[in-house]
PDB file of C-alpha atoms in Angstrom:
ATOM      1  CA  UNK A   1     -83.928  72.120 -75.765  1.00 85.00           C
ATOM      2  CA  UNK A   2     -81.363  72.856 -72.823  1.00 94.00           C
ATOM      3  CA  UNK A   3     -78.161  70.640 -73.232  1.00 98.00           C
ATOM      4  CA  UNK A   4     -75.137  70.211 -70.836  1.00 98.00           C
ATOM      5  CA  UNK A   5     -72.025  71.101 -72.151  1.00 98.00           C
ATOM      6  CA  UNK A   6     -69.246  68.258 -70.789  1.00 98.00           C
ATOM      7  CA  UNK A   7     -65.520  67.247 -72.118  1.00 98.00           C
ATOM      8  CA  UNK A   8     -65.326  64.095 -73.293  1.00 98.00           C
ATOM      9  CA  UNK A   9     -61.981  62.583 -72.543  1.00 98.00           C
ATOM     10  CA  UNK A  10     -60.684  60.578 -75.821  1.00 98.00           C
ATOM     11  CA  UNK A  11     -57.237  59.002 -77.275  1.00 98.00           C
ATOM     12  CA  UNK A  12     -56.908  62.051 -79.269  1.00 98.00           C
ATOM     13  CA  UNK A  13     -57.339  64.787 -76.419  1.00 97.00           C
ATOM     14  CA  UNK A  14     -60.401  66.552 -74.952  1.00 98.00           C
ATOM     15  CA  UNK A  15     -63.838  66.933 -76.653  1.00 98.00           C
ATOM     16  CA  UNK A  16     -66.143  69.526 -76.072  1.00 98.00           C
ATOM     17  CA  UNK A  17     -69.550  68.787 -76.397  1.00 98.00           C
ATOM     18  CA  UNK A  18     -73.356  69.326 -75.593  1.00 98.00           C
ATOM     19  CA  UNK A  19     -75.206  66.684 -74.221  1.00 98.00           C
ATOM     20  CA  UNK A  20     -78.913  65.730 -73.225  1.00 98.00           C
ATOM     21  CA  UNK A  21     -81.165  62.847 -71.814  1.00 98.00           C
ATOM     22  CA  UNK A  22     -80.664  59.277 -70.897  1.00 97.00           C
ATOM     23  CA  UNK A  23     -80.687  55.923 -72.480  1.00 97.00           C
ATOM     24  CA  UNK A  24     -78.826  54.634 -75.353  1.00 98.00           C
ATOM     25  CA  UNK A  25     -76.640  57.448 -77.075  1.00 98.00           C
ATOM     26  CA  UNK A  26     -77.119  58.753 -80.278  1.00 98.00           C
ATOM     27  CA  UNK A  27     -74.021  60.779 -81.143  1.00 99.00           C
ATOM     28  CA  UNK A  28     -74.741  64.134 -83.492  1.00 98.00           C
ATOM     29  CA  UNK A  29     -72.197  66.060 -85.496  1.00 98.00           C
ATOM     30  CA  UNK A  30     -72.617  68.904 -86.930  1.00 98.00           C
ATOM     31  CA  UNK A  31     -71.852  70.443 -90.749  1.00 98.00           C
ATOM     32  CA  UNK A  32     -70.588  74.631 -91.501  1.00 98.00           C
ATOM     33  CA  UNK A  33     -71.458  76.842 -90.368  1.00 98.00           C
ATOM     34  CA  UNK A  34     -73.100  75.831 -87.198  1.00 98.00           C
ATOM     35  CA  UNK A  35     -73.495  74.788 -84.045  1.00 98.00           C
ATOM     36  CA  UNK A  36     -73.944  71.261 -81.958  1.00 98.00           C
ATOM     37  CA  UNK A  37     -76.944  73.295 -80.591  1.00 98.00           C
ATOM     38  CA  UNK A  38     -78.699  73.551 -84.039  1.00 98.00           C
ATOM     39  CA  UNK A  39     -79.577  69.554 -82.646  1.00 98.00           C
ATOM     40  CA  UNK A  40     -81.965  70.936 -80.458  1.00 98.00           C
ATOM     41  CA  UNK A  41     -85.109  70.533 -82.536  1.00 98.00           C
ATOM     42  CA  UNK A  42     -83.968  66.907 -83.446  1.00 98.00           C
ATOM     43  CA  UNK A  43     -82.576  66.110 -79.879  1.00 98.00           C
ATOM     44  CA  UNK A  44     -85.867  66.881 -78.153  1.00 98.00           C
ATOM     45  CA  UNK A  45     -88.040  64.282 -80.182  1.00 98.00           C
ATOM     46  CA  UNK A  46     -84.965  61.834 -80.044  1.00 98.00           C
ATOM     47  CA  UNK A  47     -85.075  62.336 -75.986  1.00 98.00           C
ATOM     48  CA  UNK A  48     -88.465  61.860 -76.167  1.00 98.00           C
ATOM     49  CA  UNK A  49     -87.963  58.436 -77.868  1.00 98.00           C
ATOM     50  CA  UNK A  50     -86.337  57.506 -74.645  1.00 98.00           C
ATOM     51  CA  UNK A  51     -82.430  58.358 -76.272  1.00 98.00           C
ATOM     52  CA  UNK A  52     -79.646  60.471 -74.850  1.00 98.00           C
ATOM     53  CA  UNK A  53     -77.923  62.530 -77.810  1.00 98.00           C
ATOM     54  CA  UNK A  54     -74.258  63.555 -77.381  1.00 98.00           C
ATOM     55  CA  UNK A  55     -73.129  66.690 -79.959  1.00 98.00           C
ATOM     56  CA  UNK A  56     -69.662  67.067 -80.286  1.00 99.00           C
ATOM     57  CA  UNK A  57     -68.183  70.453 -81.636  1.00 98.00           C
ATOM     58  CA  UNK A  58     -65.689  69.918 -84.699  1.00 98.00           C
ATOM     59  CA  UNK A  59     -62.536  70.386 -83.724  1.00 98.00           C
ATOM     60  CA  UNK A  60     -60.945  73.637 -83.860  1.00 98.00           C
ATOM     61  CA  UNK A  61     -64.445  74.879 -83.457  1.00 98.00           C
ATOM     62  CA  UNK A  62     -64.807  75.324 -79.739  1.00 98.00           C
ATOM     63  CA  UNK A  63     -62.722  78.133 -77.701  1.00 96.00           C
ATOM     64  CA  UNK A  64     -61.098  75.295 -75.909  1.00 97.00           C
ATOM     65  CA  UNK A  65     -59.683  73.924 -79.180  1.00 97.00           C
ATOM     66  CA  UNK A  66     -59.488  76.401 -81.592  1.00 98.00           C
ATOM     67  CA  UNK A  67     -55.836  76.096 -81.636  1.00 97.00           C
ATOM     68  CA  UNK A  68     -55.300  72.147 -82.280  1.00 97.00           C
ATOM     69  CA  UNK A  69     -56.512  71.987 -85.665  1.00 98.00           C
ATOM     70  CA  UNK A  70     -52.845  71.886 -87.385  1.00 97.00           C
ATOM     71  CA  UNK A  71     -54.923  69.308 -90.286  1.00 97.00           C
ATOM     72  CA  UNK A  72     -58.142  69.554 -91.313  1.00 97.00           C
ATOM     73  CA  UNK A  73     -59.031  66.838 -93.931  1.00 97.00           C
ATOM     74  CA  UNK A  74     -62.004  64.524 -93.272  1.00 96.00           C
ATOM     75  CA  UNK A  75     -59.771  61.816 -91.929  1.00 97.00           C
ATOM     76  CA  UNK A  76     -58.876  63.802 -89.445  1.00 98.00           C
ATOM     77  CA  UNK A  77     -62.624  64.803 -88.202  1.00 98.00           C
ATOM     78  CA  UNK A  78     -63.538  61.088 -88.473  1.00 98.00           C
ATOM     79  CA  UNK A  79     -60.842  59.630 -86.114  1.00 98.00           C
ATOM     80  CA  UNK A  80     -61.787  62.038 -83.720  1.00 98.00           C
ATOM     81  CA  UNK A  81     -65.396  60.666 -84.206  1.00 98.00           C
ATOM     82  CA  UNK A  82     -64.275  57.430 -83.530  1.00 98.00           C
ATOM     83  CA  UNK A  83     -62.262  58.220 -80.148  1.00 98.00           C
ATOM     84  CA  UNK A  84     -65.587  60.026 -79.214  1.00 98.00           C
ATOM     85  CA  UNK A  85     -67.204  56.663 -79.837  1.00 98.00           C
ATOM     86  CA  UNK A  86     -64.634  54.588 -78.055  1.00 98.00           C
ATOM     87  CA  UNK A  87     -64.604  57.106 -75.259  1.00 98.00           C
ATOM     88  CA  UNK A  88     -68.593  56.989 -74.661  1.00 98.00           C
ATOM     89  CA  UNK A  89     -69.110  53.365 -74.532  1.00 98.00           C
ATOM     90  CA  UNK A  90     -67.281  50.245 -75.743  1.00 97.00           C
ATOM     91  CA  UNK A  91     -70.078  48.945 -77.595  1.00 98.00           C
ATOM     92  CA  UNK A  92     -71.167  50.191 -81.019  1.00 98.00           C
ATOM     93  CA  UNK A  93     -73.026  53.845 -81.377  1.00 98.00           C
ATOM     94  CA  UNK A  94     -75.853  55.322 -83.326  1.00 98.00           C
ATOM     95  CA  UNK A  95     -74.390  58.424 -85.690  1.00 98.00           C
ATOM     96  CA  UNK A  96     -76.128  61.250 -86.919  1.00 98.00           C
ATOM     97  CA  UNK A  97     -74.294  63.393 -89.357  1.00 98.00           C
ATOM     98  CA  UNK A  98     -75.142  66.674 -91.174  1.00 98.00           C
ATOM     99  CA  UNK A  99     -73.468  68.461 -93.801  1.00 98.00           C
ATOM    100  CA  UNK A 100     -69.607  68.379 -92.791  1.00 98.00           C
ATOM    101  CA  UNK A 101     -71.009  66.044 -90.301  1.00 98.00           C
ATOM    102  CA  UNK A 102     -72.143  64.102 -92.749  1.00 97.00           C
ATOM    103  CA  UNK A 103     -69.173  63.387 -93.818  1.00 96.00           C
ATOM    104  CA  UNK A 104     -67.411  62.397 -90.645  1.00 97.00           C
ATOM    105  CA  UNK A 105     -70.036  60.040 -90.156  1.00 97.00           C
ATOM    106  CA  UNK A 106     -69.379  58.187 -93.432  1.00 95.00           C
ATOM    107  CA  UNK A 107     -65.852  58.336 -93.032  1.00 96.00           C
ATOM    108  CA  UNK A 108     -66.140  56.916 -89.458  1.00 98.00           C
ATOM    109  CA  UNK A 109     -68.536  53.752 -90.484  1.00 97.00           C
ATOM    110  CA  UNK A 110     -65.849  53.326 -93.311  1.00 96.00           C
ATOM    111  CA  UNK A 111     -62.734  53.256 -91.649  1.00 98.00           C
ATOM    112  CA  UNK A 112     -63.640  52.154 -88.111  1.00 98.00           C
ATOM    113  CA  UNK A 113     -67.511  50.100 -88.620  1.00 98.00           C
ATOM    114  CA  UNK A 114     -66.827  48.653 -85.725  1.00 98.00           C
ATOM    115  CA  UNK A 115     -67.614  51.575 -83.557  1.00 98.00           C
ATOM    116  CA  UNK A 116     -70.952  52.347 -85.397  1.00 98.00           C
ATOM    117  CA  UNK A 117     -74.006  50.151 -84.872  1.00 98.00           C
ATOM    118  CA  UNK A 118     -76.297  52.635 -87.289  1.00 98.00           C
ATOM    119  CA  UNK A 119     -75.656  55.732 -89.516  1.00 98.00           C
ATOM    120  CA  UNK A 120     -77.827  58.844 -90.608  1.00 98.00           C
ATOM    121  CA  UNK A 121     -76.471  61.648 -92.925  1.00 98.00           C
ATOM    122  CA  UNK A 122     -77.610  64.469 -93.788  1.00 98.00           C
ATOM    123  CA  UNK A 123     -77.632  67.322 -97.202  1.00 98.00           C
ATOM    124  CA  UNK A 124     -74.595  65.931 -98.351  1.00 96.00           C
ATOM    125  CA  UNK A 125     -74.425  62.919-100.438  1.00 92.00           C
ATOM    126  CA  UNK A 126     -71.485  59.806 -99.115  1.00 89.00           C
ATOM    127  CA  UNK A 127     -68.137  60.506 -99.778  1.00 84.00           C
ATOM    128  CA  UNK A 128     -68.238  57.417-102.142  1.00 79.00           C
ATOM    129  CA  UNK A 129     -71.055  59.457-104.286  1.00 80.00           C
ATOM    130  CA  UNK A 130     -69.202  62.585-104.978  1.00 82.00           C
ATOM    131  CA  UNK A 131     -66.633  62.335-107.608  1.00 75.00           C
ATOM    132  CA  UNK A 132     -68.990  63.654-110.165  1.00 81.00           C
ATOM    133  CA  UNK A 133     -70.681  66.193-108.273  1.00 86.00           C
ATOM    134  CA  UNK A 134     -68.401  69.049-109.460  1.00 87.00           C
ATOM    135  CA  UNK A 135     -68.962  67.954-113.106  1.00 88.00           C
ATOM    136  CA  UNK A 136     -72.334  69.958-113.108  1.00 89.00           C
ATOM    137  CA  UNK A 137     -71.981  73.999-114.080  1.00 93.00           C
ATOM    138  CA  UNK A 138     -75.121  74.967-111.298  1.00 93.00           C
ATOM    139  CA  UNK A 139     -73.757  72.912-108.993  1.00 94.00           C
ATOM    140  CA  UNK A 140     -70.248  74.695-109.237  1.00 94.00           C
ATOM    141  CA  UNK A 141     -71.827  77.848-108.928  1.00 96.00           C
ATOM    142  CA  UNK A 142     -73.727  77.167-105.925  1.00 96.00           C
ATOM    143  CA  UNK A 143     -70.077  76.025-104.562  1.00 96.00           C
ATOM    144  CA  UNK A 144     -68.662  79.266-105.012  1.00 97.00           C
ATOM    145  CA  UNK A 145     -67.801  79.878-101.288  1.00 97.00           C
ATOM    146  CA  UNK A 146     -65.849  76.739-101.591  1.00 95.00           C
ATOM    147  CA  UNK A 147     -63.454  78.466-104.224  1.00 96.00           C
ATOM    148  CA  UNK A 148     -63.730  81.784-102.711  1.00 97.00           C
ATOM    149  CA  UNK A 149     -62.410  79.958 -99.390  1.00 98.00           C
ATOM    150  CA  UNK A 150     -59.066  79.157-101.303  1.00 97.00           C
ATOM    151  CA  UNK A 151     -58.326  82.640-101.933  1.00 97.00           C
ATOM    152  CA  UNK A 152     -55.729  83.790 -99.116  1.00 96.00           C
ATOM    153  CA  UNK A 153     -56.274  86.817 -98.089  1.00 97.00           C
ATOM    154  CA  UNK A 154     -59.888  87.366-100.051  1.00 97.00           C
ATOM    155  CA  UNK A 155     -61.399  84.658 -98.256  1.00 98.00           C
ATOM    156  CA  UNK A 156     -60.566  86.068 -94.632  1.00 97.00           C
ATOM    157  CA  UNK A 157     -62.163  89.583 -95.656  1.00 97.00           C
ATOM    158  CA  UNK A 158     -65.273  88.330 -97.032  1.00 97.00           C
ATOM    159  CA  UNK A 159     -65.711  85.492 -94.720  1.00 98.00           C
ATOM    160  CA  UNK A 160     -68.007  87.450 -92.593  1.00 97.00           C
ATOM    161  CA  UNK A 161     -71.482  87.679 -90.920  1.00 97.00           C
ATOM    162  CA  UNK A 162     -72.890  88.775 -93.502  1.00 97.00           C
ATOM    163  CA  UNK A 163     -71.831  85.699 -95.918  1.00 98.00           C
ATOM    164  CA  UNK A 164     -72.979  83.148 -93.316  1.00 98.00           C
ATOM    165  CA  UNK A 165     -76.394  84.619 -93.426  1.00 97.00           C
ATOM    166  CA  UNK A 166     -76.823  84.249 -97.099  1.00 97.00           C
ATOM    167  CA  UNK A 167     -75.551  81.181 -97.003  1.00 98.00           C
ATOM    168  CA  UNK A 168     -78.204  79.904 -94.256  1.00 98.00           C
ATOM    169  CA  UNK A 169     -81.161  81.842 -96.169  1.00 96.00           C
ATOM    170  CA  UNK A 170     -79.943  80.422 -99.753  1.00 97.00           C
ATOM    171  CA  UNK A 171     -79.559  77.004 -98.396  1.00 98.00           C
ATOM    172  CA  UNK A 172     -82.562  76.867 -96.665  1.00 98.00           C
ATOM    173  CA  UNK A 173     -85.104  79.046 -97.939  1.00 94.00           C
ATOM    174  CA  UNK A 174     -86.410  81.628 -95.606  1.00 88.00           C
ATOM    175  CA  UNK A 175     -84.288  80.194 -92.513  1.00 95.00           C
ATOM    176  CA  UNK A 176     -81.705  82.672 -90.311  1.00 93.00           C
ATOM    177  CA  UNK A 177     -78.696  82.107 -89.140  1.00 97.00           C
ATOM    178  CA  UNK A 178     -79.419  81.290 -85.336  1.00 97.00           C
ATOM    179  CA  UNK A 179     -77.591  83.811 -82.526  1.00 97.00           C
ATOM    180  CA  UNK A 180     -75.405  80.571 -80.971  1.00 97.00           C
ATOM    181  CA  UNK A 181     -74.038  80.228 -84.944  1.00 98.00           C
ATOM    182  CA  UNK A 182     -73.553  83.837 -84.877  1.00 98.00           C
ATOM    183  CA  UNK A 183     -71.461  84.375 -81.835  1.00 98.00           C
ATOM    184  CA  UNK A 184     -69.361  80.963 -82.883  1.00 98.00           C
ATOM    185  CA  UNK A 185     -68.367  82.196 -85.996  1.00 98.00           C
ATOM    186  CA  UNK A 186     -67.810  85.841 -84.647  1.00 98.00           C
ATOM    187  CA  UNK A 187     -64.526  84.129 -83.298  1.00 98.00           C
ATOM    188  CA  UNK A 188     -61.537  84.684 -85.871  1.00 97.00           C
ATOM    189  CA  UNK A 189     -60.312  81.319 -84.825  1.00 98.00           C
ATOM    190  CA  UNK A 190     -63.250  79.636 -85.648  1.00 98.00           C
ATOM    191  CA  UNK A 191     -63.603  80.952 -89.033  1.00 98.00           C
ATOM    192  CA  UNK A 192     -59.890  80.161 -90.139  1.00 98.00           C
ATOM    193  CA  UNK A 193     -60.533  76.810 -88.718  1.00 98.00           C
ATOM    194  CA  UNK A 194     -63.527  76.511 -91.333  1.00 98.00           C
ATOM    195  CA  UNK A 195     -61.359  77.667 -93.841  1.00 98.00           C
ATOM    196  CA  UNK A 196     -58.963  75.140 -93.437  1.00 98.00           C
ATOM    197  CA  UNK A 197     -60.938  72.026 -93.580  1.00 98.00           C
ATOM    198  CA  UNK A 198     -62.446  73.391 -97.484  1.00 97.00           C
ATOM    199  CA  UNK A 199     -58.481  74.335 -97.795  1.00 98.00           C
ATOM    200  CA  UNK A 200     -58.140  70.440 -97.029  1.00 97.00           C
ATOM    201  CA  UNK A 201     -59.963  69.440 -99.916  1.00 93.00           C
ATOM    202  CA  UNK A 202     -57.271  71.031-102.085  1.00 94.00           C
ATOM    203  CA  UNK A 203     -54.611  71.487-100.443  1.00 96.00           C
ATOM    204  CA  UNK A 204     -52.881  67.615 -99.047  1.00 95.00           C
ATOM    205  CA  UNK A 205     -50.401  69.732 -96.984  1.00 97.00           C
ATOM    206  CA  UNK A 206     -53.340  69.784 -95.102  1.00 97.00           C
ATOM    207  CA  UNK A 207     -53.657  66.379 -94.630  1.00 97.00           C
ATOM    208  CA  UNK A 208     -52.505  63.905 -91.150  1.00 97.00           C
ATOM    209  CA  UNK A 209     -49.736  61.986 -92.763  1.00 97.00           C
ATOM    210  CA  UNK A 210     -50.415  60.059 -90.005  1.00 97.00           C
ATOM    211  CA  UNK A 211     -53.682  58.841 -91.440  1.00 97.00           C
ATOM    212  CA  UNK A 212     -52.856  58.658 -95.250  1.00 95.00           C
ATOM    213  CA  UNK A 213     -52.851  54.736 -95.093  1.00 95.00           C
ATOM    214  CA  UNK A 214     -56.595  55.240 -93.928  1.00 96.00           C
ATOM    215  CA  UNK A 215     -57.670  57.091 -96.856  1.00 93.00           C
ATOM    216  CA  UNK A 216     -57.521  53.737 -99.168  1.00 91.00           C
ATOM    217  CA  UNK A 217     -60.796  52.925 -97.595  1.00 94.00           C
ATOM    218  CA  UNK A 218     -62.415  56.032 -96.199  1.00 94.00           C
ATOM    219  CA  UNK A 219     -63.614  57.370 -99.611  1.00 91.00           C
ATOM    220  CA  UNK A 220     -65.298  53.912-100.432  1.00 91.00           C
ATOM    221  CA  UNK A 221     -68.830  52.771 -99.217  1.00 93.00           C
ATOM    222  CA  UNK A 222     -68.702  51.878 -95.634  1.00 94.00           C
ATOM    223  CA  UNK A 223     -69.698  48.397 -94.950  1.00 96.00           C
ATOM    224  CA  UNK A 224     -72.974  49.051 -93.256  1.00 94.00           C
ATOM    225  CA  UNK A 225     -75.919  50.484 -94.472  1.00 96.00           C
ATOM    226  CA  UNK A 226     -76.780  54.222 -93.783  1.00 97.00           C
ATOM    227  CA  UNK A 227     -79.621  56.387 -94.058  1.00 98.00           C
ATOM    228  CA  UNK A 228     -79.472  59.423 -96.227  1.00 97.00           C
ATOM    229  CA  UNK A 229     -81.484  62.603 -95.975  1.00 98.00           C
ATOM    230  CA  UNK A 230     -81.565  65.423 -98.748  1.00 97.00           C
ATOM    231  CA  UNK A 231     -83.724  68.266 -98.180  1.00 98.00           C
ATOM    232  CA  UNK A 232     -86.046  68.447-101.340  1.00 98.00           C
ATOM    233  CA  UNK A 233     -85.389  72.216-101.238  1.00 98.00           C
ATOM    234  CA  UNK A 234     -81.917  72.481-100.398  1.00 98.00           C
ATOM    235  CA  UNK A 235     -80.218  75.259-101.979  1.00 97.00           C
ATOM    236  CA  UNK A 236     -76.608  74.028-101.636  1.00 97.00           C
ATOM    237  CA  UNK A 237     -77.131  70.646-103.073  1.00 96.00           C
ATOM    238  CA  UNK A 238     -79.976  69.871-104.874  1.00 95.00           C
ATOM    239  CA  UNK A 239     -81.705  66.745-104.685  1.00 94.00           C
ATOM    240  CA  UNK A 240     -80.602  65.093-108.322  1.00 92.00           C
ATOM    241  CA  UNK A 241     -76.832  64.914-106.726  1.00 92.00           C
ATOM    242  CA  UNK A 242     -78.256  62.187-104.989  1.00 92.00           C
ATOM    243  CA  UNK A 243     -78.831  60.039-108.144  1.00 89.00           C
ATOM    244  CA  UNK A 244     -76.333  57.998-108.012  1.00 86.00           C
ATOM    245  CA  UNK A 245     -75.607  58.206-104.081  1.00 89.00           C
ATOM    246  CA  UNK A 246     -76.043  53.964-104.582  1.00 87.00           C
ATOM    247  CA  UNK A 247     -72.793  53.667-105.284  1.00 87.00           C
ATOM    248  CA  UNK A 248     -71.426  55.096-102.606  1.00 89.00           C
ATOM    249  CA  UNK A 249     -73.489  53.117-100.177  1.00 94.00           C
ATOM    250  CA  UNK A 250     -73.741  49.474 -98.631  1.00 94.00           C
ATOM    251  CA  UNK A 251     -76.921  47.308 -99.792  1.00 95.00           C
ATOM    252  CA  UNK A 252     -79.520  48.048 -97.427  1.00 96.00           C
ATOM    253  CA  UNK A 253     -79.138  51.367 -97.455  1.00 96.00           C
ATOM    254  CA  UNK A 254     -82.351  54.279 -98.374  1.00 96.00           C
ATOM    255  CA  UNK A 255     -81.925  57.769 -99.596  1.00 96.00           C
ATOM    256  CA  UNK A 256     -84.975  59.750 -98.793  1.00 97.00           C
ATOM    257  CA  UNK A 257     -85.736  63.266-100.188  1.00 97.00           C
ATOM    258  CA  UNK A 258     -87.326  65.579 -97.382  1.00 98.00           C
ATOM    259  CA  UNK A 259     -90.517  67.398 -98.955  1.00 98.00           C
ATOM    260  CA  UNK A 260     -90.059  70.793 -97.573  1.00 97.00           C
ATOM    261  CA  UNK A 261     -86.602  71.037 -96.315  1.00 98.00           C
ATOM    262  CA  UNK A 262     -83.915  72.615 -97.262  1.00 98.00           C
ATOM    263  CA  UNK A 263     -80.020  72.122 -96.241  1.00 98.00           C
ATOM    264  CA  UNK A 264     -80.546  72.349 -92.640  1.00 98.00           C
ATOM    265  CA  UNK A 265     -83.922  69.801 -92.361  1.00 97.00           C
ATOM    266  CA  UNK A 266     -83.421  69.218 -88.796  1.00 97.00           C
ATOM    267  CA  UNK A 267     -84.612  72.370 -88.185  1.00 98.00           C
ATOM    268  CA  UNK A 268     -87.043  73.016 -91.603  1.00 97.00           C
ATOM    269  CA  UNK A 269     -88.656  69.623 -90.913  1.00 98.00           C
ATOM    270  CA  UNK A 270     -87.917  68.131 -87.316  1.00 98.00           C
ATOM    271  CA  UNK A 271     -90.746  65.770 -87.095  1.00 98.00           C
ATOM    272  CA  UNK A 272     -90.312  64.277 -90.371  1.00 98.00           C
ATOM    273  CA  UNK A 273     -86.303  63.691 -89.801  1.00 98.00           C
ATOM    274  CA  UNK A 274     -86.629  62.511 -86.463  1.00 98.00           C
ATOM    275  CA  UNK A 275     -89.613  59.907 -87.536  1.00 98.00           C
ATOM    276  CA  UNK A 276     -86.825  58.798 -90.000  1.00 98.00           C
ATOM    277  CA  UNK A 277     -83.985  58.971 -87.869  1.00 98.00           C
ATOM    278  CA  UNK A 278     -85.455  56.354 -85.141  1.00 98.00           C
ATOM    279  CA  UNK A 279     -87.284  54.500 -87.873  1.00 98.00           C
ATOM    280  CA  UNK A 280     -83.875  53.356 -88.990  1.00 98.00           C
ATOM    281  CA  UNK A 281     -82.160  53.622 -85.520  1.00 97.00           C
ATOM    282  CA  UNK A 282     -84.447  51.047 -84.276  1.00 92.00           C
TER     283      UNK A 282
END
């Protein structure tokens, strides 16, 4: 899939982002560590479906913005979802979310429903759903980057190539890292970036006092319903941490388990995901 890369002009400064198609916009972020253009597989069917998909870079994780990231808690990452919104149309959007992603999305349809008409996450449960995912041994283990990211020093040394493949490969089984992830994270900036927003979840120096009023709500189930989508052979969070992802979710809402897939299922299983992404977009 060949996307346009555009700015997209918001309340909260200049978003880069990659673009394709026409007709009503489906807006895409992405999780760690990747790349708006991991999409592609997903944006082609959706731009088949007659659907123009806009995939904003995280902040901090572009060359253009590398150095604006002074917080990087979820809050953050969400309101600058929901300028993106505002500054694309003035009527509701679809989101897609995946893995960090994921999160912004349910933070966004929490805090600001108004600018979401329907939601999809992806591989990571909603934020309402995960106060009890750390109270499981094997899951800790399989979080070990996210401990080994709070070591100063440590973490910048062995925060490398070679730990992004193993993640990609461990995560989803027999997947490699693609070359556009690659060259992304091959920029210092970009990796101390991803550092800080697993710092944030630690660390509430790292947190926009600015938005601490707005994290009352954001942790609770947003108000609409989403769609959720777990790779049945994801290798960073397995499939039971979805048991109880009903709490953190509005009635109406599905989890579906993705036979096949593994953490990144937009690329394991395209056709399946996008048959339930429009399913529920429509």
């Amino acid at each position: 899939m060949d996307f346009d890369e555009i700015v997209i002009d918001t309340e909260r400064g200049p978003v880069p982002a990659l673009t394709t198609g026409d007709g009503p916009i489906v807006v895409c972020w992405h999780g760690f560590p990747d790349h708006p253009a991991s999409f592609g597989p997903l944006a082609e069917r959706l731009v088949a479906a007659g659907r123009r998909v806009v995939a904003p870079f995280l902040r901090g994780h572009h060359p253009s913005t590398v150095d604006e990231l002074p917080f990087g808690d979820g809050l953050t990452l969400a309101a600058d979802a929901a300028a993106v919104n505002a500054a694309l149309s003035d009527q509701p959007l679809d989101v897609i979310g995946h893995d960090i992603g994921a999160g912004v999305a349910g933070r966004l349809a929490a805090v600001w429903p108004e600018r979401v008409r329907r939601v999809v996450t992806m591989s990571v449960p909603p934020p309402g759903a995960l106060g009890t995912i750390f109270d499981d041994p094997a899951q800790q283990q399989r979080f070990f980057y996210l401990f080994l990211f709070l070591l100063p020093g440590v973490a910048e040394a062995l925060f490398n190539d070679e730990l992004i493949g193993y993640l990609w490969r461990t995560w989803s089984p027999g997947l490699e890292v693609p070359e556009h992830v690659r060259q992304l994270y091959a920029d210092p900036g970009v990796r101390a970036n991803a550092l800080k927003l697993y710092r944030a979840n630690f660390d509430r120096s790292l947190h926009d006092p600015a938005l601490t009023e707005l994290a009352r709500i954001s942790e609770k189930p947003a108000p609409i319903p989403m769609l959720v989508l777990a790779g049945a052979e994801d290798g960073c969070i397995t499939p039971d941490n979805y048991k109880s992802a009903a709490t953190g979710l509005a009635p109406g809402s599905r989890v579906e388990i993705v036979a096949g897939a593994g953490h990144f299922l937009q690329l394991d299983r395209p056709d399946e995901v996008a048959a339930l992404a429009l399913d529920w977009l429509r």
